[in-house]
Coordinates of C-alpha atoms and ligand atoms in Angstrom, one line a residue:
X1 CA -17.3 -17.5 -5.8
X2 CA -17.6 -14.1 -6.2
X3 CA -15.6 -11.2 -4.3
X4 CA -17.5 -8.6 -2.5
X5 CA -16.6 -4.9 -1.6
X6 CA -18.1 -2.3 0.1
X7 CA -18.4 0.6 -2.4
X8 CA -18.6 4.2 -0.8
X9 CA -20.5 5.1 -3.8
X10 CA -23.4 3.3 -3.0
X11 CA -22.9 2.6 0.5
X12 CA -23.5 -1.0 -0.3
X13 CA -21.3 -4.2 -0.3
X14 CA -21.5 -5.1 -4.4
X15 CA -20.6 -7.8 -6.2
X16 CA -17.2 -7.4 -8.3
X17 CA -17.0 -7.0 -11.8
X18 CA -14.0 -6.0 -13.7
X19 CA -15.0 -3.7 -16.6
X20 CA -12.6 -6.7 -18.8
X21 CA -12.6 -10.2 -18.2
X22 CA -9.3 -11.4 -15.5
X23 CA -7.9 -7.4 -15.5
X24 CA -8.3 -4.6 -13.1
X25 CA -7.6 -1.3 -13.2
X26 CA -7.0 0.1 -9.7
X27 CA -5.0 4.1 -8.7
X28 CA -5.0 4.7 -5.0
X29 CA -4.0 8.2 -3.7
X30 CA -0.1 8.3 -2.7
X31 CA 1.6 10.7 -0.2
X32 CA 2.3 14.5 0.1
X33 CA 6.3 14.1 0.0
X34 CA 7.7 16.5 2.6
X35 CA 8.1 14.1 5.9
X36 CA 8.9 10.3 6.3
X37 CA 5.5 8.4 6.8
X38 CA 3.4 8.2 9.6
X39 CA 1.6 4.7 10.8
X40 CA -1.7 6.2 8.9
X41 CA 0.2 7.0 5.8
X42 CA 1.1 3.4 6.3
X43 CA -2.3 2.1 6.7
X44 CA -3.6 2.4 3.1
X45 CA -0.5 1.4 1.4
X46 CA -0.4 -1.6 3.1
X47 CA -4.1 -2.5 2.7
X48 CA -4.6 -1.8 -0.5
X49 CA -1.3 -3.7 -1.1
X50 CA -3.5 -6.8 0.3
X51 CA -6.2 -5.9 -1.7
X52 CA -3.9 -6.4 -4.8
X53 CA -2.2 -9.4 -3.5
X54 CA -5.6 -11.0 -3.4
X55 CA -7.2 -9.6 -6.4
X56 CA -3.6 -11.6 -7.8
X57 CA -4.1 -14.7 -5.7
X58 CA -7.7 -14.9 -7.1
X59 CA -5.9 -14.5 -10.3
X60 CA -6.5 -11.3 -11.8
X61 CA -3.8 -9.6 -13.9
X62 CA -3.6 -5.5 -11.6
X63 CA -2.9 -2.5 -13.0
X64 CA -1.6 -0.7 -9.9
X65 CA -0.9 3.1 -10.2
X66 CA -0.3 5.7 -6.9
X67 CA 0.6 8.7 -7.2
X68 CA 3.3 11.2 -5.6
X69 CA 2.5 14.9 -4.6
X70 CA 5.5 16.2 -5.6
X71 CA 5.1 19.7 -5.3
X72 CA 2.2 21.5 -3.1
X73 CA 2.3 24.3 -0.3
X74 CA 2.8 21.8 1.9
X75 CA 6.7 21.1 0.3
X76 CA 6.9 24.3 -0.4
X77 CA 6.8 25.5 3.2
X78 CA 8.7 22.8 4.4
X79 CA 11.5 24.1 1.6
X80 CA 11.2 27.3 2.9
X81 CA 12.1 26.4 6.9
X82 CA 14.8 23.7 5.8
X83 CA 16.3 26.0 3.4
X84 CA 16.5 22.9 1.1
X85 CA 15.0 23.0 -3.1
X86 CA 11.2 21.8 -3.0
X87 CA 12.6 18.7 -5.6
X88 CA 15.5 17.8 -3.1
X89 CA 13.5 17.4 -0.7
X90 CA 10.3 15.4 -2.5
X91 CA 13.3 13.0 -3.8
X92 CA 14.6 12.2 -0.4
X93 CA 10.9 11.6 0.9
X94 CA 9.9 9.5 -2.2
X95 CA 13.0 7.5 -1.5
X96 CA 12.6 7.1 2.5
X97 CA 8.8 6.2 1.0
X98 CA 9.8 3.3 -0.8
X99 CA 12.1 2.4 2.4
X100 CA 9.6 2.4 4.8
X101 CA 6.4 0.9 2.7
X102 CA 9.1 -1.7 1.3
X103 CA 9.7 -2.6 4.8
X104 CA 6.6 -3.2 5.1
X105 CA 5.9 -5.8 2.5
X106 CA 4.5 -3.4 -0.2
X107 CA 5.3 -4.1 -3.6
X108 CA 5.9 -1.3 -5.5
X109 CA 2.9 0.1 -7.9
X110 CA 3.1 -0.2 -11.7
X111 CA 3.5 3.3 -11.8
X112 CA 4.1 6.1 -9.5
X113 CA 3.1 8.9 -11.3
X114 CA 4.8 12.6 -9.9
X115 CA 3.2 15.8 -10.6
X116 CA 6.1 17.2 -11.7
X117 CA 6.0 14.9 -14.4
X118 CA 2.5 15.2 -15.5
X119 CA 2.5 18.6 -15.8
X120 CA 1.5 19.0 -19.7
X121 CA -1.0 16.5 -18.9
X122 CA -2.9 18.3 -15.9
X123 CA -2.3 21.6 -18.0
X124 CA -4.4 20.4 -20.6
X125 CA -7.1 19.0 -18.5
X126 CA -7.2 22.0 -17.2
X127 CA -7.3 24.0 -20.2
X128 CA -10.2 21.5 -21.5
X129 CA -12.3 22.0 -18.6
X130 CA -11.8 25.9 -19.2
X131 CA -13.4 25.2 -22.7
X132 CA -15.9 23.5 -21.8
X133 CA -16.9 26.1 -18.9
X134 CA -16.5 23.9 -16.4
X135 CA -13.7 26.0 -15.5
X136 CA -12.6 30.1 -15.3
X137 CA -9.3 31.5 -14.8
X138 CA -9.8 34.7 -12.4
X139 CA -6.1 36.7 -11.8
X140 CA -4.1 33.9 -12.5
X141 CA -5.9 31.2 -10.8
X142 CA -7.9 28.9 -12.4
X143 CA -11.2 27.0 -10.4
X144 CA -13.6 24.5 -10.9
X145 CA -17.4 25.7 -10.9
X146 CA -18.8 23.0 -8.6
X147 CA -22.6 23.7 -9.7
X148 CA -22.3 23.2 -13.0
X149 CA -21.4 19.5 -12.3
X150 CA -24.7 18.4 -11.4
X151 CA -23.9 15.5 -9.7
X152 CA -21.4 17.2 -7.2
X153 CA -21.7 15.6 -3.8
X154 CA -22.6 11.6 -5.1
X155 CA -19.8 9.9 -3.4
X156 CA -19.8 11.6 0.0
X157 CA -23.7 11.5 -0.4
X158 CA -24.3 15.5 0.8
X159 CA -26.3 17.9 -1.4
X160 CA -25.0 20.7 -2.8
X161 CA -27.4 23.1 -0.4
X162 CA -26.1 21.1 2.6
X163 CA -22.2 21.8 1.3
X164 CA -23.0 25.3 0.6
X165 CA -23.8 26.1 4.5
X166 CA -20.2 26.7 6.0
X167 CA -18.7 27.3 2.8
X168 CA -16.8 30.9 2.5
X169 CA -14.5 32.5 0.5
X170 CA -11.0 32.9 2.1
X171 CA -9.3 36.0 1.5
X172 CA -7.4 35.9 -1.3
X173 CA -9.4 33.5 -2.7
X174 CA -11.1 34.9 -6.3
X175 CA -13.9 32.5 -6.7
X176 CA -17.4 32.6 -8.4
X177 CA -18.8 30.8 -5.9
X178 CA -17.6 29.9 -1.9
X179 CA -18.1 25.9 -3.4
X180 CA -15.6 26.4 -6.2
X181 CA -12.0 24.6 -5.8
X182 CA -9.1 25.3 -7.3
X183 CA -7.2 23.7 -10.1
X184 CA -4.2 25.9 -10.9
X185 CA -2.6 28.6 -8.7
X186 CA -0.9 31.4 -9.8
X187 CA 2.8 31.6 -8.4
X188 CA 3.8 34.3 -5.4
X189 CA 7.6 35.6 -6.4
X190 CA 10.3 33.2 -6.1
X191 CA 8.2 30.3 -5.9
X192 CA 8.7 27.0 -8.2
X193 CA 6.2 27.6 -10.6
X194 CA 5.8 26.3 -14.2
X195 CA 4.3 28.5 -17.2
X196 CA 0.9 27.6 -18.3
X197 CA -1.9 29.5 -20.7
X198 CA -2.4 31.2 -17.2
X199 CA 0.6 32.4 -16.5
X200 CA 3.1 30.8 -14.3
X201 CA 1.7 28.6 -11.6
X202 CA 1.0 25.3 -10.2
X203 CA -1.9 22.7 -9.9
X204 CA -4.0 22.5 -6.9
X205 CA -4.3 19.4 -5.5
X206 CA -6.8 17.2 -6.8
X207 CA -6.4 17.2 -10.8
X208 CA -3.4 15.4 -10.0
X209 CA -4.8 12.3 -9.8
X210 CA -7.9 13.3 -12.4
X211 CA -4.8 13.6 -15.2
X212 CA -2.6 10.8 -13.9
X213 CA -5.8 8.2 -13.9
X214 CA -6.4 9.5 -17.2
X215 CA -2.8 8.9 -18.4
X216 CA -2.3 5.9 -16.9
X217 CA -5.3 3.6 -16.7
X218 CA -8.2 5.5 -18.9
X219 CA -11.0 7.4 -18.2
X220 CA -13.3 5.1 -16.2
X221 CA -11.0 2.4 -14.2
X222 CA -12.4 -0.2 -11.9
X223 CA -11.1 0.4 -7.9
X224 CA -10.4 3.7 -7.0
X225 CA -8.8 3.9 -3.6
X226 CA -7.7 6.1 -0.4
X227 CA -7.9 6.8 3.2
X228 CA -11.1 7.6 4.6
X229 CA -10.4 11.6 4.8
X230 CA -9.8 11.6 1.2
X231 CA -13.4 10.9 0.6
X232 CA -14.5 14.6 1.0
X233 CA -13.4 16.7 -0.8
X234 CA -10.4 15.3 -2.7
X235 CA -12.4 12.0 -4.4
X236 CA -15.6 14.1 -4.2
X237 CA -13.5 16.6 -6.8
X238 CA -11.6 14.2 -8.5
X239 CA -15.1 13.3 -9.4
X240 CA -16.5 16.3 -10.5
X241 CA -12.9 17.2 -12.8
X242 CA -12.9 13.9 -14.4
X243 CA -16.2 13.1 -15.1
X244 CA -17.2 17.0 -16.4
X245 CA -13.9 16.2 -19.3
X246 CA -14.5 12.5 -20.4
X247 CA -18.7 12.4 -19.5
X248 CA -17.5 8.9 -18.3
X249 CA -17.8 7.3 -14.9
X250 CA -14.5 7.9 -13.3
X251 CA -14.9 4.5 -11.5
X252 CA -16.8 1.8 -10.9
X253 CA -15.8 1.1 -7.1
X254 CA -14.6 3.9 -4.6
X255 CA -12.8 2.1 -1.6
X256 CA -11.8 3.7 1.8
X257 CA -9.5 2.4 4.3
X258 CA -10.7 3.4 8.4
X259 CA -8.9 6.1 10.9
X260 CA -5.6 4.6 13.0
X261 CA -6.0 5.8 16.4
X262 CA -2.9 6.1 18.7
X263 CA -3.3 4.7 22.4
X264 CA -7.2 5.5 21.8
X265 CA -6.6 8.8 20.5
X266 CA -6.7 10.5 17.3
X267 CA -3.2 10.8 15.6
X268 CA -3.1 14.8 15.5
X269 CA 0.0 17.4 15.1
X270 CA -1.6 19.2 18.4
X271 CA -1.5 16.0 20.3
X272 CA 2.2 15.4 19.1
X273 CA 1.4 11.6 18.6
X274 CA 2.4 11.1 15.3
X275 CA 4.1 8.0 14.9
X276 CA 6.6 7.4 12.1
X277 CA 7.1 4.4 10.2
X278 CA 10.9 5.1 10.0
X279 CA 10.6 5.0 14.1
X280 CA 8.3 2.3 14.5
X281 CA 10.1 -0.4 12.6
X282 CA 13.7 0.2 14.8
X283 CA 11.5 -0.7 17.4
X284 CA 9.2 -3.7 15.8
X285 CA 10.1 -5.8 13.1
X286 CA 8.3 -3.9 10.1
X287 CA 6.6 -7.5 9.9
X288 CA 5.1 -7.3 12.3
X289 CA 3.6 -3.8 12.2
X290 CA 2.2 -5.1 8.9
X291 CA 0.5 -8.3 10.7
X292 CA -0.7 -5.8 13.1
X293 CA -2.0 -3.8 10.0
X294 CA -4.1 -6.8 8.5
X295 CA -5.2 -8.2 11.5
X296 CA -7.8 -6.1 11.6
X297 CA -10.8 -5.1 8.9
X298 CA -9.4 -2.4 6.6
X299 CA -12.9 -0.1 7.1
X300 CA -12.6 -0.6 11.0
X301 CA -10.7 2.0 13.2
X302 CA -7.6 0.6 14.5
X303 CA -6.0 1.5 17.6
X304 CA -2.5 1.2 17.6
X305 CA -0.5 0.6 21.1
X306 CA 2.7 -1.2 22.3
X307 CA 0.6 -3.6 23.7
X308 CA -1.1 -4.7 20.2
X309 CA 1.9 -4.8 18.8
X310 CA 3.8 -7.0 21.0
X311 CA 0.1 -9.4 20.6
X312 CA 0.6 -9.2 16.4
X313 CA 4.1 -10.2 17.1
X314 CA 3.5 -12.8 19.1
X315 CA 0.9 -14.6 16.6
X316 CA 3.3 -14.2 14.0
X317 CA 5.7 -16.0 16.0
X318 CA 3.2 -18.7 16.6
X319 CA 2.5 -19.1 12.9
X320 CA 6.3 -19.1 11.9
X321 CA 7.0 -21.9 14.8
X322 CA 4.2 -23.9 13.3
X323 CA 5.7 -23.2 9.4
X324 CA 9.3 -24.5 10.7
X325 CA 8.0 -27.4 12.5
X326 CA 6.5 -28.3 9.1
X327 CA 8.9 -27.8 7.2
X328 CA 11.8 -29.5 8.8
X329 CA 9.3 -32.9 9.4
X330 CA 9.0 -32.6 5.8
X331 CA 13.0 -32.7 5.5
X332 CA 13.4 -35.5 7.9
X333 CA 10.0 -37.8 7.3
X334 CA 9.9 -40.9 5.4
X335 CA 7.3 -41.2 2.8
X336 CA 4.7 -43.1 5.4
X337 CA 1.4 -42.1 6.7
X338 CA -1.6 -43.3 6.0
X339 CA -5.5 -42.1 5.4
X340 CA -4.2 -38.6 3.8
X341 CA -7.8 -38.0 2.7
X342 CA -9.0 -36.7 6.0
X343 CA -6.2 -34.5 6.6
X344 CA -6.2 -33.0 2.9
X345 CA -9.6 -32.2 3.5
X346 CA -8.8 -30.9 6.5
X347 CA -6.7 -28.3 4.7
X348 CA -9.1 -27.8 1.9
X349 CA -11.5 -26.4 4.5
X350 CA -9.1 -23.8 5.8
X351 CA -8.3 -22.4 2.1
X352 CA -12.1 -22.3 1.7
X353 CA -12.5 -20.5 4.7
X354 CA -9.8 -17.9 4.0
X355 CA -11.0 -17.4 0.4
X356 CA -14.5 -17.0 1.7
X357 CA -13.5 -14.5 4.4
X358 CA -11.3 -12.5 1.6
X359 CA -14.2 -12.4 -0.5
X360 CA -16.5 -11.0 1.7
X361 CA -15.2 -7.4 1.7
X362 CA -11.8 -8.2 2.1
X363 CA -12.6 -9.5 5.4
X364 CA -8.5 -10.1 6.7
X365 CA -9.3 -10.5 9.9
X366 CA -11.4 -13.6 9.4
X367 CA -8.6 -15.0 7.0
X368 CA -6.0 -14.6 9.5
X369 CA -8.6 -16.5 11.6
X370 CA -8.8 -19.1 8.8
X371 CA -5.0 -19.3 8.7
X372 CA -5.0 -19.8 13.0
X373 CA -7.1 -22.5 12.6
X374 CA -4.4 -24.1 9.9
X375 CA -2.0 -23.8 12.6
X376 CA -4.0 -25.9 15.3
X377 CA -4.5 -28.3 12.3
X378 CA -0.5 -28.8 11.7
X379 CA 0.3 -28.6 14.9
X380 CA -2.3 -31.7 15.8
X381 CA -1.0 -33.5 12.6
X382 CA 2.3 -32.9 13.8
X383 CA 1.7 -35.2 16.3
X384 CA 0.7 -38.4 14.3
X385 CA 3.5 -41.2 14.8
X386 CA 3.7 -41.4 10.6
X387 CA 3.6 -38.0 8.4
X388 CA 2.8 -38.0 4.8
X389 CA 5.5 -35.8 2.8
X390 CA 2.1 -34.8 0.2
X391 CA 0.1 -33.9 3.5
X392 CA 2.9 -31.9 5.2
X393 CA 3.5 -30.3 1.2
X394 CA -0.1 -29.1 1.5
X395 CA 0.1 -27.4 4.8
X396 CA 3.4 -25.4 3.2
X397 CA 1.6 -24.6 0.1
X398 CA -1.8 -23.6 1.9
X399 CA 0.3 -21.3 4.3
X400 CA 2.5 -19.5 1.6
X401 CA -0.4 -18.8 -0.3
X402 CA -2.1 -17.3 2.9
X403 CA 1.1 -15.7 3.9
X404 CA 1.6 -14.0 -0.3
X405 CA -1.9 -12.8 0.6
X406 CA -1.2 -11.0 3.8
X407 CA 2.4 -9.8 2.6
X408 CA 4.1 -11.9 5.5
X409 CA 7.0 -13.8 4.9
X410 CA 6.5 -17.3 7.1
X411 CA 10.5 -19.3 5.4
X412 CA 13.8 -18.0 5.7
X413 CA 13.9 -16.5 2.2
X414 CA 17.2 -17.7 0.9
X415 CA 19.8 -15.4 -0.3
X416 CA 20.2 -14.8 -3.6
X417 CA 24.0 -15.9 -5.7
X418 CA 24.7 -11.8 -6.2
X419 CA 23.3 -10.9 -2.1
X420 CA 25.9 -13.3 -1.5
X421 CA 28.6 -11.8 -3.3
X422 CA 28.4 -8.5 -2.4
X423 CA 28.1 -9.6 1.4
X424 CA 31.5 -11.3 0.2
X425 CA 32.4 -8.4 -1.2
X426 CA 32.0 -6.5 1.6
X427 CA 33.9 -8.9 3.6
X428 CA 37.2 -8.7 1.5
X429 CA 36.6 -4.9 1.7
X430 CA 36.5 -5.0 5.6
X431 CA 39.4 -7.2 6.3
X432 CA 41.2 -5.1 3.8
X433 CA 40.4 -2.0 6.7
X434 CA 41.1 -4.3 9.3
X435 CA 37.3 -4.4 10.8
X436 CA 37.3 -7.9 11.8
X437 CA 34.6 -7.7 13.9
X438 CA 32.3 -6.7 10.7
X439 CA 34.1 -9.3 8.9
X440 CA 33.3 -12.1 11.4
X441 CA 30.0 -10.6 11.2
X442 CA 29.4 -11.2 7.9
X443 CA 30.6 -15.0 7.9
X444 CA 28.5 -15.6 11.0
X445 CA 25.2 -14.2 8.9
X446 CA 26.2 -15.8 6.2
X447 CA 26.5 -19.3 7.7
X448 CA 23.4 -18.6 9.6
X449 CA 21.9 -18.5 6.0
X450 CA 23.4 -21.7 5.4
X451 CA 26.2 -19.9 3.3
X452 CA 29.9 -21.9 3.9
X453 CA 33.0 -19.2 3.1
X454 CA 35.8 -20.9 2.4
X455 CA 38.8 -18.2 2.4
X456 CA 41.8 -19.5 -0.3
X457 CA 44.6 -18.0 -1.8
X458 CA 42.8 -17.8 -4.9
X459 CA 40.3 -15.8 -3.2
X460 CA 37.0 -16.0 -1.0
X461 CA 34.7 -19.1 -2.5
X462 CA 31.2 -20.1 -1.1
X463 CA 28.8 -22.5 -1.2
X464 CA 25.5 -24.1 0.1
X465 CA 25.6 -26.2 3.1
X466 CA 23.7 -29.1 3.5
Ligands
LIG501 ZN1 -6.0 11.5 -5.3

């Protein structure tokens, strides 16, 4: 079977094909580091996280590469009123990003390219595009000549005469043209600025990702990815940069994930509803904001509330129940059971019916239905008098594999030998300060893990209960 997405480029659901045989090559636009996260922030990491988990379940070997805006006006300002370096403060924010996002089940990328450390590379994209006319420095700046790039306008599907009605020239702007963007800006005094055949300065925003997709993956790549608002005009001029240099396709599929909506409303600064990720998960298990996440179609709107939270968590909870039950029969059952056919069947049917729903556009809404379906299936075979240990194995399997896909975890995860020892560690170190109420802590969490302490005079030595 074959997977099918929706390509903005064409507007049409396509049949995939990977430019090689079993490998993709897929870059999805990262964060502006100046703030922890907000829930849409969230929203494509965690999608496109999926998407990769599948494209992996399916077994394709990704090449997954995001990027960081590391340095922008946006930093910049924020600097300014925190009185803090622009690199301090990217660092902490690329840091709290990996916190939040890896709360949220989302492996990291390959690569996470920073601009700060591309910098020769987008200098001399920049410098080729000026040599090729594509480009023309004017007082320091340098900006892309969108006419010349014929094509301008293909993946947001607007002509250029339909672009060039509202388009102006801002003042102290020292374009050509009112449709011209701008690739490097030349730096006001005191600003971080790096030199360049221009003078000092720093990138505009979208050759960022033109350079980094050239550095990292090549000049055409299969899945290019983002939110919705970074159709027009940050794709539409990654586009035009990229394909102007190589006279290559940039990619083969352009993916968008849909708006988040807060309480029915549009997440705006003026409304003040910005919800953090770093907020949300002290409140809900990060889990479950991720279950919430998939539980819907990553193109659809999604309107996020207290009330749809505490329903994703609730289904979760169902599925986990369902996972235990199983899993404990399996400890306790006797090899018995008969007529496993029907039931493996059974469960062939719900894999089937995930796949298909995953194929189909990354349907994850379906699959989760798929994967309810398994649990009314276990639950009813729970109830059989005899259980078969290969039947109840098949549920487990079918369920993890569902559960890698979505990013959910359904087990206890056991703890690793060295989590142990530095929890031990930690212990010895508490006692030492007399906090025995941390120390009891720790033995209760560990035991609750299955982890027996046993406290000698040689020392602290563990082991795995029964
Ligand atoms: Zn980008």
């Amino acid at each position: 079977m074959a997977i099918k997405l929706y390509n903005t480029l064409t507007r049409r659901k396509e049949t995939f094909e990977p430019m090689e045989e079993g490998k993709i090559k897929m870059y999805v636009c990262g964060p502006t580091v100046y703030n922890y996260i907000h829930i849409g922030n969230a929203r494509p990491a965690v999608v496109f996280d999926m998407i990769r988990r599948y494209f992996e379940y399916r077994g394709f070997d990704v090449q997954y590469v995001s990027n960081f805006t590391d340095v922008d006006d946006k930093i910049i300002k924020a600097a300014e009123e925190m009185g803090e370096d622009v690199m301090a403060i990217a660092e902490r924010f690329i840091k709290a990003y990996h916190e939040d996002t890896g709360a949220l089940g989302v492996k990291p990328a390959d690569e996470h390219p920073r601009v700060t450390d591309t910098m020769p590379e987008i200098i001399e994209f920049i410098d080729r595009l000026t040599e090729k006319g594509y480009a023309y420095e004017s007082e320091g700046d340098v900006y892309f000549r969108t006419r010349k790039f014929d094509t301008y306008g293909q993946l947001s599907h607007q002509s250029i005469d339909d672009l060039q009605v509202g388009a102006r020239i801002k003042v102290g702007e020292k374009k050509e043209d009112p449709l011209d963007f701008v690739l490097w800006k030349s730096a006001k005094p005191g600003e971080i600025s790096w030199n360049s055949p221009w003078g000092k300065g720093r990138p505009g925003w979208h050759i960022e990702c033109s350079a980094m997709v050239k550095k990292y993956l090549g000049e055409t790549i299969d899945i290019h990815a983002g939110g919705q608002d970074l159709a027009f005009p940050h794709h539409e001029n990654e586009i035009a940069q990229s394909e102007a240099l190589n006279e290559k396709k940039m990619a083969n599929y352009w993916i968008h994930n849909g708006y988040i909506n807060i309480d029915n409303e549009k997440m705006s600064k003026s409304l003040g509803n910005f919800i953090l990720v770093h907020d949300i998960i002290r409140q809900f298990d990060p889990e479950v904001v991720r279950f919430f996440i998939v539980n819907a179609h990553y193109r659809s709107p999604i309107n996020f509330s207290d009330e749809q939270l505490n329903s994703a968590k609730s289904s979760l909870e169902r599925i986990k129940t369902t996972y235990l039950n199983v899993s404990h029969r399996l400890e306790e059952t006797a090899d018995l059971g008969e007529s496993t056919d029907r039931w493996l069947k059974e469960i062939k049917k719900y894999r089937e019916q995930f796949t298909e729903a995953m194929d189909d556009d990354f349907n994850s809404a379906n699959a989760v239905a798929a994967m309810f379906d398994l649990v009314k299936t276990a639950n009813k075979y729970l109830e059989e008098k005899q259980t078969n240990k290969g039947v109840l194995k098949a549920f487990l399997t079918e369920f993890d594999d569902m559960a890698f896909v979505l990013g959910v975890r359904l087990g206890e995860e056991e703890l690793l030998d060295e989590e142990v020892e530095q929890l031990i560690e930690e212990r010895i170190e508490a006692r030492k300060n007399r906090d025995f109420a941390r120390a009891d802590e720790i033995r209760d969490q560990l035991k609750d893990q299955n982890i027996i302490l046993e406290d000698t005079p040689q020392g602290t030595r563990w082991k795995r209960g029964q």
